XYZ file of C-alpha atoms in Angstrom:
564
model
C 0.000 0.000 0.000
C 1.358 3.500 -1.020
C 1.821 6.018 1.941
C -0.394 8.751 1.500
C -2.685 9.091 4.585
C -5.855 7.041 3.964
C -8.814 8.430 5.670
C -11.899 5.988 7.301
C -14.810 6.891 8.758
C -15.741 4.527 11.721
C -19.689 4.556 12.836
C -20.484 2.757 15.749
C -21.934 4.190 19.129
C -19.289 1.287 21.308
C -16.838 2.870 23.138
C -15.022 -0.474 23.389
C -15.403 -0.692 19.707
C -13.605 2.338 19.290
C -10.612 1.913 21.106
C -10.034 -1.661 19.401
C -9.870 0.068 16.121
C -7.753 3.018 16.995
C -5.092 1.038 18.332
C -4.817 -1.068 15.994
C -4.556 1.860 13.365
C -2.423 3.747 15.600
C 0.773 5.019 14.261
C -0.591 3.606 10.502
C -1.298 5.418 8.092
C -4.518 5.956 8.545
C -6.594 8.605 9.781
C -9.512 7.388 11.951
C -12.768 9.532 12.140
C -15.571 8.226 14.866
C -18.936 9.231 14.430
C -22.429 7.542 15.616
C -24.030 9.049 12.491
C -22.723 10.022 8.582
C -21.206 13.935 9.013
C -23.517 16.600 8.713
C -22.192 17.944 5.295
C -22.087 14.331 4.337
C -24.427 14.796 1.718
C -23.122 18.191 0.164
C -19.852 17.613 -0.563
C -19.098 16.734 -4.015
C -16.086 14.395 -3.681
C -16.021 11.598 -0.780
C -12.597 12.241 1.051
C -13.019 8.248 2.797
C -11.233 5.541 1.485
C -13.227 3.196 3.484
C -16.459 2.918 5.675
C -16.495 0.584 8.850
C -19.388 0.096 10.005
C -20.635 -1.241 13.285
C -23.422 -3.726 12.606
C -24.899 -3.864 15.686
C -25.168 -0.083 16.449
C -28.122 1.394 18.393
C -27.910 4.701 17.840
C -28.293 4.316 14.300
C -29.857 2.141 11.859
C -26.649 -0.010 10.055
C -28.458 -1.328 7.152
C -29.797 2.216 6.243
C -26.776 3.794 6.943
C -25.089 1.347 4.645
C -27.769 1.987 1.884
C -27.354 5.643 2.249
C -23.558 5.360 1.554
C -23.790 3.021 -1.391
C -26.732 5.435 -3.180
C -24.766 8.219 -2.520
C -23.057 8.955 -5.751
C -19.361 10.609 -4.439
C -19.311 7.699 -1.823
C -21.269 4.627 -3.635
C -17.133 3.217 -4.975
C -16.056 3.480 -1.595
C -15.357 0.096 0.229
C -17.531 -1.014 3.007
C -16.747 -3.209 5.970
C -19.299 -4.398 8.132
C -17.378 -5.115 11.467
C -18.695 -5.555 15.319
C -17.024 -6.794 18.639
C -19.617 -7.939 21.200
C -18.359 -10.269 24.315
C -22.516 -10.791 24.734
C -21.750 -13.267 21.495
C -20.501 -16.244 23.982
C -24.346 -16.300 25.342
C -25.038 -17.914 21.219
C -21.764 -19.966 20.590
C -19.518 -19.655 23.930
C -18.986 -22.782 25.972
C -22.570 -22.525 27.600
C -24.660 -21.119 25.350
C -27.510 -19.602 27.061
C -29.675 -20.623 23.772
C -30.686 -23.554 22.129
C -29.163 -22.413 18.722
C -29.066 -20.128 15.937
C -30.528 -20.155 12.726
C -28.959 -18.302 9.722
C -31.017 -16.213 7.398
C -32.512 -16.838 4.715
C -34.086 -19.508 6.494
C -33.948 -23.046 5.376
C -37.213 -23.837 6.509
C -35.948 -27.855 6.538
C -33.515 -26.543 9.541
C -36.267 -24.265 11.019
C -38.774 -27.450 11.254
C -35.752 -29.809 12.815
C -35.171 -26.617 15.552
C -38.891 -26.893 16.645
C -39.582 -30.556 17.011
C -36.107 -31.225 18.573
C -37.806 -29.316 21.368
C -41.312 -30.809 23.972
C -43.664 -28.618 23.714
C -45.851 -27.837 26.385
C -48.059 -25.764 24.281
C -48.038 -25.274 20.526
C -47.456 -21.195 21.205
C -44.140 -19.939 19.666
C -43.048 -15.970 19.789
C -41.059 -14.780 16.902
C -39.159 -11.307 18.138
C -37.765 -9.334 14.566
C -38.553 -5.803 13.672
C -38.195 -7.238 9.965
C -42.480 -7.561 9.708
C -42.017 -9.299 6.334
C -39.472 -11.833 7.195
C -41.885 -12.214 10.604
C -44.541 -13.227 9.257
C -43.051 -15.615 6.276
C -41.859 -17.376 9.787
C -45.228 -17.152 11.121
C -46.881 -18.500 7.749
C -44.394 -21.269 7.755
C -45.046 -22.356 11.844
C -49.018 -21.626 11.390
C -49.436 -24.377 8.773
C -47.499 -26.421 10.999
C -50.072 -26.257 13.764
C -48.525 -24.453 15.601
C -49.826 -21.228 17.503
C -47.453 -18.161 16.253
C -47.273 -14.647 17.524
C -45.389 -11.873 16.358
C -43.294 -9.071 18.040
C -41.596 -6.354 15.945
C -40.839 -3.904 18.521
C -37.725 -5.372 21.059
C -39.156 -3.066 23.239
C -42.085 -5.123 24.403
C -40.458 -8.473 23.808
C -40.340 -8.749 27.791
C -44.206 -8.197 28.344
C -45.080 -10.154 24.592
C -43.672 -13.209 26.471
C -45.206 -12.269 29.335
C -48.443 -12.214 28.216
C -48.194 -15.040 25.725
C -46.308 -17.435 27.987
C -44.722 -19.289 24.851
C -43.280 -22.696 24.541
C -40.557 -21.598 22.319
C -38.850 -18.060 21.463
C -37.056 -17.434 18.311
C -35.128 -14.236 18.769
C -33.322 -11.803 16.103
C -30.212 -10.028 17.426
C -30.111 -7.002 15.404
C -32.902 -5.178 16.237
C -33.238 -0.800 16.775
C -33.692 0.589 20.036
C -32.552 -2.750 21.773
C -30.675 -5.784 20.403
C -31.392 -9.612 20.708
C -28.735 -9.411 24.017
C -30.229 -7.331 26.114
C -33.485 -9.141 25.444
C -32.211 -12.547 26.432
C -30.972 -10.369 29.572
C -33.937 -8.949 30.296
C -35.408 -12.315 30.024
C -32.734 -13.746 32.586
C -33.650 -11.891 35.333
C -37.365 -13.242 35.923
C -37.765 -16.767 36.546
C -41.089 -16.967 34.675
C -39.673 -15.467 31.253
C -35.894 -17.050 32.397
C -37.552 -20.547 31.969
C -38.591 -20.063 28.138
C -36.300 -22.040 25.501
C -34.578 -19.268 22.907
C -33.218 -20.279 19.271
C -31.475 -16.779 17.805
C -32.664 -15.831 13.964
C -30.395 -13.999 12.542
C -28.249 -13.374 9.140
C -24.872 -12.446 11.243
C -22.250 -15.176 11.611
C -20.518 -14.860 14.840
C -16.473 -15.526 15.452
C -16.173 -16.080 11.711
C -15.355 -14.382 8.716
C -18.429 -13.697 6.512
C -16.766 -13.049 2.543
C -20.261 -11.685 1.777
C -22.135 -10.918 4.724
C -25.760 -12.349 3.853
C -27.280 -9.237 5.659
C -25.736 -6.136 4.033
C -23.987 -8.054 0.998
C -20.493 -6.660 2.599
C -17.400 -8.719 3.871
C -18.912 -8.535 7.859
C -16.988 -9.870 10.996
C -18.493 -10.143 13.941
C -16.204 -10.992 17.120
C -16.299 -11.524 20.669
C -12.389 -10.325 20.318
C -11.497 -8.917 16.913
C -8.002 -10.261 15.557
C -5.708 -6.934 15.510
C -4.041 -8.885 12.395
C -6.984 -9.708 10.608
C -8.535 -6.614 10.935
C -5.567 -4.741 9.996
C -5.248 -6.898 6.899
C -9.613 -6.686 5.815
C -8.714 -2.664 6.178
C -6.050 -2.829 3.934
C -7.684 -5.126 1.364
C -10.926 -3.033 0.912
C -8.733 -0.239 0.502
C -6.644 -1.720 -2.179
C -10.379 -3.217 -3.604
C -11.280 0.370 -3.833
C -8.279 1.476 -5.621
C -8.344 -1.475 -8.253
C -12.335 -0.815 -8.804
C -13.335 -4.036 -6.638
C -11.611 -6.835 -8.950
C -8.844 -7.931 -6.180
C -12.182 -9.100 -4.425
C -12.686 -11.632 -7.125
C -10.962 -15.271 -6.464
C -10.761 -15.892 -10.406
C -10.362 -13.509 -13.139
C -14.157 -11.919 -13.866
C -15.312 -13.194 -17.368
C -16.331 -11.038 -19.909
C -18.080 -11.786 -23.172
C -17.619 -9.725 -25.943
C -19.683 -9.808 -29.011
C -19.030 -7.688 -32.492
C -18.731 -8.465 -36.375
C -16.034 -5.990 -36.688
C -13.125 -9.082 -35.686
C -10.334 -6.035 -36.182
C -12.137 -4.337 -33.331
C -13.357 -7.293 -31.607
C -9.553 -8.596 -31.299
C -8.239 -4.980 -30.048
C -11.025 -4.382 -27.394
C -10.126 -8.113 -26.185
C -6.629 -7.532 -25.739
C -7.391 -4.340 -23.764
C -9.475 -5.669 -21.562
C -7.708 -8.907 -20.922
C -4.919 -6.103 -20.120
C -6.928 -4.969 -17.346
C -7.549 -8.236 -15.578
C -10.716 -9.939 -16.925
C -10.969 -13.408 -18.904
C -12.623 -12.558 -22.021
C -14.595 -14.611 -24.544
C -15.553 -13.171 -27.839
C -18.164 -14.263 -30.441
C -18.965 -12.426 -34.013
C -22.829 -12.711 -34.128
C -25.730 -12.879 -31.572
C -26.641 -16.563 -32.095
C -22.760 -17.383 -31.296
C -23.218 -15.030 -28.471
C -26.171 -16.892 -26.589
C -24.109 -19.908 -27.356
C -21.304 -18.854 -25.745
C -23.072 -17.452 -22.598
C -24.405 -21.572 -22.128
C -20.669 -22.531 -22.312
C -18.955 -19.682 -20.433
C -21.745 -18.368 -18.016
C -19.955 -14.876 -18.281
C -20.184 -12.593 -15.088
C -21.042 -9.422 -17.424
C -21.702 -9.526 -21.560
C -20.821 -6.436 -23.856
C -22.730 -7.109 -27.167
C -23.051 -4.811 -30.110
C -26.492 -3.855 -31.471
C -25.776 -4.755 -34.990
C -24.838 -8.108 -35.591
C -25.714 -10.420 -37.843
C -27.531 -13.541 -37.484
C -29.161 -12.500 -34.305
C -29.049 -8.592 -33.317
C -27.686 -7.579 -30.036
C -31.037 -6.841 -28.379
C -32.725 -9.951 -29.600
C -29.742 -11.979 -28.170
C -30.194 -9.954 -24.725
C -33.795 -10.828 -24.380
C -33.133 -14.069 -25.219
C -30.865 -13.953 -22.046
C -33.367 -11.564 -19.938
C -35.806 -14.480 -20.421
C -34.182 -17.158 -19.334
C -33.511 -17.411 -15.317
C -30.065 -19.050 -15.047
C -28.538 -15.765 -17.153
C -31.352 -13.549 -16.543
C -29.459 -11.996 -13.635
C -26.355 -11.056 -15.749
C -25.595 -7.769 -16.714
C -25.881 -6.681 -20.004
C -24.612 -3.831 -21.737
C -25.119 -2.844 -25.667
C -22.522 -1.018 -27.750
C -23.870 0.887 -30.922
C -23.396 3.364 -33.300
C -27.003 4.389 -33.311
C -28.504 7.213 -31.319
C -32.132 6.442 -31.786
C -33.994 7.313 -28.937
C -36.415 4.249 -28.890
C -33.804 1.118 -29.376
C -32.322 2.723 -26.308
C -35.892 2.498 -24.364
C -36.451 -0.874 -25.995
C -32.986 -1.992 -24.497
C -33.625 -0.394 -20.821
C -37.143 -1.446 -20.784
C -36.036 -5.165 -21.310
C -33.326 -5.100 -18.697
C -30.246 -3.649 -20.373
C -27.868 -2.534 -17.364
C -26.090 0.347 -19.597
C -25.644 1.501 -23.565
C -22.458 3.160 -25.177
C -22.011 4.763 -28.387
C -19.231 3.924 -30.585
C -16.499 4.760 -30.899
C -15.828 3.482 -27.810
C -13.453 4.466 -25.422
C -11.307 1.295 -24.059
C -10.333 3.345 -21.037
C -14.330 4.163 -20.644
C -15.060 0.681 -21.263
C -13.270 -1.176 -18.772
C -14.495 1.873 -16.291
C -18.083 0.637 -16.989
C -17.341 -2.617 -16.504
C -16.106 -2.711 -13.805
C -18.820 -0.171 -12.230
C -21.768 -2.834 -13.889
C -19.314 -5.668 -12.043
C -18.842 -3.884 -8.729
C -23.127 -2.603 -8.764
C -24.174 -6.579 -9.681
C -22.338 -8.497 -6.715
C -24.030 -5.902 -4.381
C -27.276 -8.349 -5.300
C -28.248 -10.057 -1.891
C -28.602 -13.804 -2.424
C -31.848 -13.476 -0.255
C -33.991 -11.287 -2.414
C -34.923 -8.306 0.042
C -38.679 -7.647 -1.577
C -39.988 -11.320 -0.812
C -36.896 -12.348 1.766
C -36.798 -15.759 -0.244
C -33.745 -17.002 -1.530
C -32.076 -16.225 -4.304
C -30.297 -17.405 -6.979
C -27.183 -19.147 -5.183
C -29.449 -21.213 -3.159
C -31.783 -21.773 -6.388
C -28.522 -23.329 -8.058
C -26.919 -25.019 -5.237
C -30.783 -26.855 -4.011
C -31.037 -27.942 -7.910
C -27.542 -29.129 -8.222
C -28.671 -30.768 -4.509
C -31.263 -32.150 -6.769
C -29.668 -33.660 -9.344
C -26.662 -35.307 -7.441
C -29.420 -37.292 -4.927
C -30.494 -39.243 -8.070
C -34.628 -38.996 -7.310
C -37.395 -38.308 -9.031
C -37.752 -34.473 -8.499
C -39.536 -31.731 -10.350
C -38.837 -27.544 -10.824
C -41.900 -25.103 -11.131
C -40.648 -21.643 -12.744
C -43.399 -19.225 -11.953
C -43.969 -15.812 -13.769
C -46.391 -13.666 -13.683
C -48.136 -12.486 -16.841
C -49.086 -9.036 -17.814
C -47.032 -7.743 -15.074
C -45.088 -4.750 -16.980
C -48.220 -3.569 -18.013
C -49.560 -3.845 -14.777
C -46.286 -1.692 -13.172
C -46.974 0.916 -16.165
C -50.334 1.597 -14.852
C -50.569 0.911 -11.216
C -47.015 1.945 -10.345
C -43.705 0.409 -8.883
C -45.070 -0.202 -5.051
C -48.182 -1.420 -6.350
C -45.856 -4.128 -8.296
C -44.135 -4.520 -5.416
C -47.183 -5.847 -3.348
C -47.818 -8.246 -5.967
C -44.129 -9.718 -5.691
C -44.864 -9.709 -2.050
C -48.489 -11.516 -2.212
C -47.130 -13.832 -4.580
C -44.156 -15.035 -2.386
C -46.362 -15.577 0.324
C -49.057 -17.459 -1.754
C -46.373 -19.913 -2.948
C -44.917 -20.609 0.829
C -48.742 -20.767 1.755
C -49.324 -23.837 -0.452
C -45.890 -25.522 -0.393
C -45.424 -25.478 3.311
C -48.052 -27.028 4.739
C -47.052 -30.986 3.758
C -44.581 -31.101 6.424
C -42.894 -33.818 4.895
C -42.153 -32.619 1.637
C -38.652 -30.869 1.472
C -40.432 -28.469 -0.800
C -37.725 -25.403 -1.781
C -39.001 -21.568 -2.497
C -36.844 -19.422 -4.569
C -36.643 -15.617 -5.485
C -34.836 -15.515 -8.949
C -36.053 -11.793 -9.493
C -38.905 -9.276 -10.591
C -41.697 -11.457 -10.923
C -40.126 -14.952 -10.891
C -39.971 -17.492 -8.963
C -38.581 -21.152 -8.447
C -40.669 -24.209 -6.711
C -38.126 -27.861 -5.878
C -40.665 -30.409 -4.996
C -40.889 -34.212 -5.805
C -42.494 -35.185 -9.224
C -45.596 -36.390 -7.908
C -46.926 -33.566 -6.505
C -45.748 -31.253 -8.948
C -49.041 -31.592 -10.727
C -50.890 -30.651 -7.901
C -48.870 -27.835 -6.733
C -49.031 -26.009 -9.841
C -52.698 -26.545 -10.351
C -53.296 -24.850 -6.918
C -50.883 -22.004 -7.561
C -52.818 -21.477 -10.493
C -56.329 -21.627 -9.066
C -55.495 -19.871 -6.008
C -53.859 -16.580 -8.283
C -56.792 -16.735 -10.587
C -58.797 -16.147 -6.740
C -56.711 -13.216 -5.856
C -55.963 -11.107 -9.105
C -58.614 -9.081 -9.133
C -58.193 -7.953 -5.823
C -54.994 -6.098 -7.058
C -57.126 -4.252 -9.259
C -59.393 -1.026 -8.826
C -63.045 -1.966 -9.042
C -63.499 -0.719 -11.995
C -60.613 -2.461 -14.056
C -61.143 -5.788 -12.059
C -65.017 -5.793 -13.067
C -64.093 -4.502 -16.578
C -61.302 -7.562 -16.710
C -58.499 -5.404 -18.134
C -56.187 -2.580 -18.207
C -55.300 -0.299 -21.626
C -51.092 0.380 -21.466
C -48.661 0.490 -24.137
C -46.655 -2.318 -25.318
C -43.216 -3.238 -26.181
C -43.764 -1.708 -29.263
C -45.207 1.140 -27.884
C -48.603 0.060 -29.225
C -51.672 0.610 -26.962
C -53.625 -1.975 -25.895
C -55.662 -4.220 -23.491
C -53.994 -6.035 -21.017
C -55.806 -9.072 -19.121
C -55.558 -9.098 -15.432
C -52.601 -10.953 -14.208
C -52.275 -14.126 -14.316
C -49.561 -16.922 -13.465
C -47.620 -19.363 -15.154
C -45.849 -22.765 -13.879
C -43.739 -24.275 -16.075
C -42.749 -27.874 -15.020
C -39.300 -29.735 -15.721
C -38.813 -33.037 -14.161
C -37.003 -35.958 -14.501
C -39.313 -38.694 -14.792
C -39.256 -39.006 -18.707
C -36.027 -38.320 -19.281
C -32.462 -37.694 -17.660
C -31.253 -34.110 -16.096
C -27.775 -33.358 -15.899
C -27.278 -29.837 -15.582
C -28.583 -26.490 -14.228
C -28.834 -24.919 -17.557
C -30.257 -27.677 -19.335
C -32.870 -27.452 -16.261
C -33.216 -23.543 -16.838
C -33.534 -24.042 -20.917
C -35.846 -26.435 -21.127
C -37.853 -24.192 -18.409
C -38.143 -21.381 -20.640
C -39.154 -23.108 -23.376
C -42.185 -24.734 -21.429
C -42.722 -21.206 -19.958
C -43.431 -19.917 -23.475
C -46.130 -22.263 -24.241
C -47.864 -21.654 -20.718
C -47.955 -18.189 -21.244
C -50.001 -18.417 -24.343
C -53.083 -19.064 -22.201
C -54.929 -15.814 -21.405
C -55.744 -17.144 -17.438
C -53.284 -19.171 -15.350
C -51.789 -21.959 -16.185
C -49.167 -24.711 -16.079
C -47.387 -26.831 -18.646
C -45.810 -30.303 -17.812
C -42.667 -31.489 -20.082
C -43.847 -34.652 -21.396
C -40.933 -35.118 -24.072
C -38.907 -38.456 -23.632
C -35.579 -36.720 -25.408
């Protein structure tokens, strides 16, 4: 690291906290500012003087995880590195030598794990407390316990946890740490000191990892450590890495080389741009037309494609919404080069999903800038999705690949909701939003309540979704899912429109039309026909049958019944 003085900001409210860090950046070079909330002129200045953010995760005075947002959407501060750091001696009451709790859960919440926690435990009564402020997350627990038969209450604010088990005398008390106004600590302190709400059996919730290094933290979607003692060395050497992350625009951070795909008909150009940016640290793969481009995503599953708009064979956007429909690559950015200025291919492009445009000629200096800005904005995606709080697409992948290497019969829903654009267009995003929400909760609703069933709910993004379940109730799943949204459309719907059975809005073409109320449609792969051997063959074969359900105007699911 060079020696110019590198300045971090350090918010936390611990005084402990505090003099950890400054002695272990004592007489560095480093200048340390302290605060329990972002500067007052925080927000004015035009250039962020920080080289790096610590934040304390488990701050009072503050909110973390809003703090943290309001860093990253600041624009002088957004490529400034983050690192989400605590030290807590309270931590030994969860994993010291006697824990005072009967274990700790890890969110997202593998609701296989959750169901082992609450049986492994007598139950005089079937009433379980669940203490989060997180209402959504909450009451997906409550959902989930409720078909269970069990008898699940909700408290949001940690203020009344005391009195909520009080009053509800539970059998069992799952507890979230991080929590405003009072964490999960003092709770199980509070608790301590009455024998009546002493007595009551506590498993922690919670998406920190305690005594161990998190490379992602699955809260914030930052490296997080959260220690009873922090390691002066390991600290030291996290500070000095998000630094040097910051400095190199986040690619030290990757364990391989980040893998571009670039795609042009111009191979003189092609060739150069390659060069440069395997220069500046990226594996690159390169194809000269947009049907060789799709290929070559299915080989090389790229972590960011760079396609021209004019290509033959298969033009750049067609390629990309090839891509944007399918949900193994849907989730990788995109971004089109082209020598056109129209006004409307650009809307087409954003409209499908296209993360950024720029005109040629293009600057290789600008180029690798913007990828690296796409990279370092994509891997800020939480795996759990933070609308719905169901998993995303890590778990979707690893629980399929799960799938395929138990050798069973097994079946995958993808679920997408129909008419939904036009339904954002009209209604708005946080009308859209609900939707997502209702629709997450409908899908836990009916694969929960077999007990038995090892069912798996995924969040792959915008409006869809992923069901693992065995192949013989597949059939049956989707044919509820689709009854039970046909039930609930119209609801989403002002009286008018619901009674009338559509909405006008434009279309992709920018031709207005009607729009049917939303509907929903399962597509189902399985393995009882024929052999599965991959994720993407999985994920293609998913879009295809995806296609053919959407044709219907209502809900409705298609079943692969192809032997080859």
């Amino acid at each position: 690291m060079d020696s110019a003085i590198k300045d971090i900001l350090l918010l936390t409210d611990d005084l402990i906290f505090i003099d950890k860090v400054r002695n272990i950046l004592d007489s560095r070079y480093y200048k340390l500012t302290v605060s329990s909330s972002l500067p007052d002129d925080f927000f004015s200045v035009e250039k962020n003087s920080y080289s790096l953010f610590i934040v304390d995760i488990l701050s009072k005075s503050f909110n973390p995880i809003q703090t943290i947002e309001k860093i990253k959407n600041h624009k002088p501060a957004g490529e400034t590195r983050i690192l989400v750091a605590s030290q807590n001696r309270k931590i030994e009451n969860i994993v010291g030598p006697t824990p005072r709790v009967g274990g700790y859960l890890s969110k997202p919440v593998d609701f296989d794990e959750l169901k082992k926690s609450v049986s492994s435990y007598v139950l005089e009564n079937k009433k379980i407390l669940i203490v989060d402020d997180d209402r959504e997350f909450s009451e997906l627990i409550k959902m989930f316990l409720d078909a269970q038969g069990y008898e699940a209450y909700v408290e949001n604010n940690p203020l009344k946890a005391k009195e909520a088990v009080k009053n509800i005398q539970p059998a069992l008390l799952f507890l979230d740490i991080m929590m405003p106004g009072k964490d999960g600590f003092e709770v199980m302190q509070e608790l301590q000191e009455e024998r009546k709400t002493a007595s009551v059996p506590i498993i922690i919730i919670t998406a920190l990892k305690f005594d161990s290094y998190q490379d992602k933290g699955m809260l914030t979607g930052f490296p997080e450590m959260i220690y009873k003692e922090l390691d002066e060395k390991f600290l030291l050497e996290q500070i000095e890495k998000k630094i040097n992350d910051s400095e190199d625009g986040g690619l030290s951070s990757y364990k391989v080389k980040p893998r571009v795909l670039l795609a042009d008909d111009q191979t003189e150009l092609l060739m150069l741009v390659k060069e440069t940016v395997e220069n500046a640290g990226f594996e690159v793969f390169i194809a000269s037309d947009g049907e060789e481009a799709v290929r070559t995503v299915y080989e090389t599953n790229p972590d960011i494609i760079i396609m021209d708009y004019n290509m033959p064979v298969k033009d750049g956007l067609t390629a990309a919404a090839e891509l944007k429909d399918n949900p193994l690559f849907a989730h990788i950015p995109i971004v089109i080069v082209t020598a056109f200025g129209e006004k409307q291919a650009k809307l087409r492009g954003l409209s499908m999903g296209i993360d950024d445009y720029l005109i040629k000629p293009v600057d290789t200096d600008e180029l690798v800038a913007r990828i690296k800005m796409v990279l370092k904005r994509n891997k800020q995606v939480l795996d759990t999705n933070p609308l719905s709080k169901l998993p995303g697409n890590p778990s979707i992948q690893a629980r399929i690949e799960r799938a395929l290497s138990e050798k069973k019969k097994f079946a995958v829903l993808y679920i997408d909701l129909n008419n939904f654009k036009a339904y954002n267009d009209v209604y708005g995003f946080e009308a859209g939003d609900r939707v997502i929400k209702a629709t997450a909760n409908l899908l836990v609703k009916i694969a929960m309540p077999n007990e038995n069933s090892g069912d798996f709910i995924g969040h792959i993004g915008g409006d869809d979704f992923i069901m693992i379940t065995s192949f013989e109730r597949a059939e049956e799943i989707s044919a509820k899912i689709t009854k039970s949204f046909d039930e609930i459309s119209p609801s989403f719907y002002k009286k008018e429109d619901a009674q009338k059975g559509y909405i006008t809005a434009y279309d992709r073409q920018n031709n207005l039309r009607k729009f049917p109320l939303l509907a929903i449609s399962v597509a189902i792969v399985h393995n009882n026909l024929r052999e599965l051997t991959s994720y993407a063959q999985i994920s293609n074969i998913g879009s295809e049958l995806k296609k053919a359900a959407k044709a219907f105007e209502k809900s409705a699911y298609v079943m692969d019944k192809r032997k080859n």
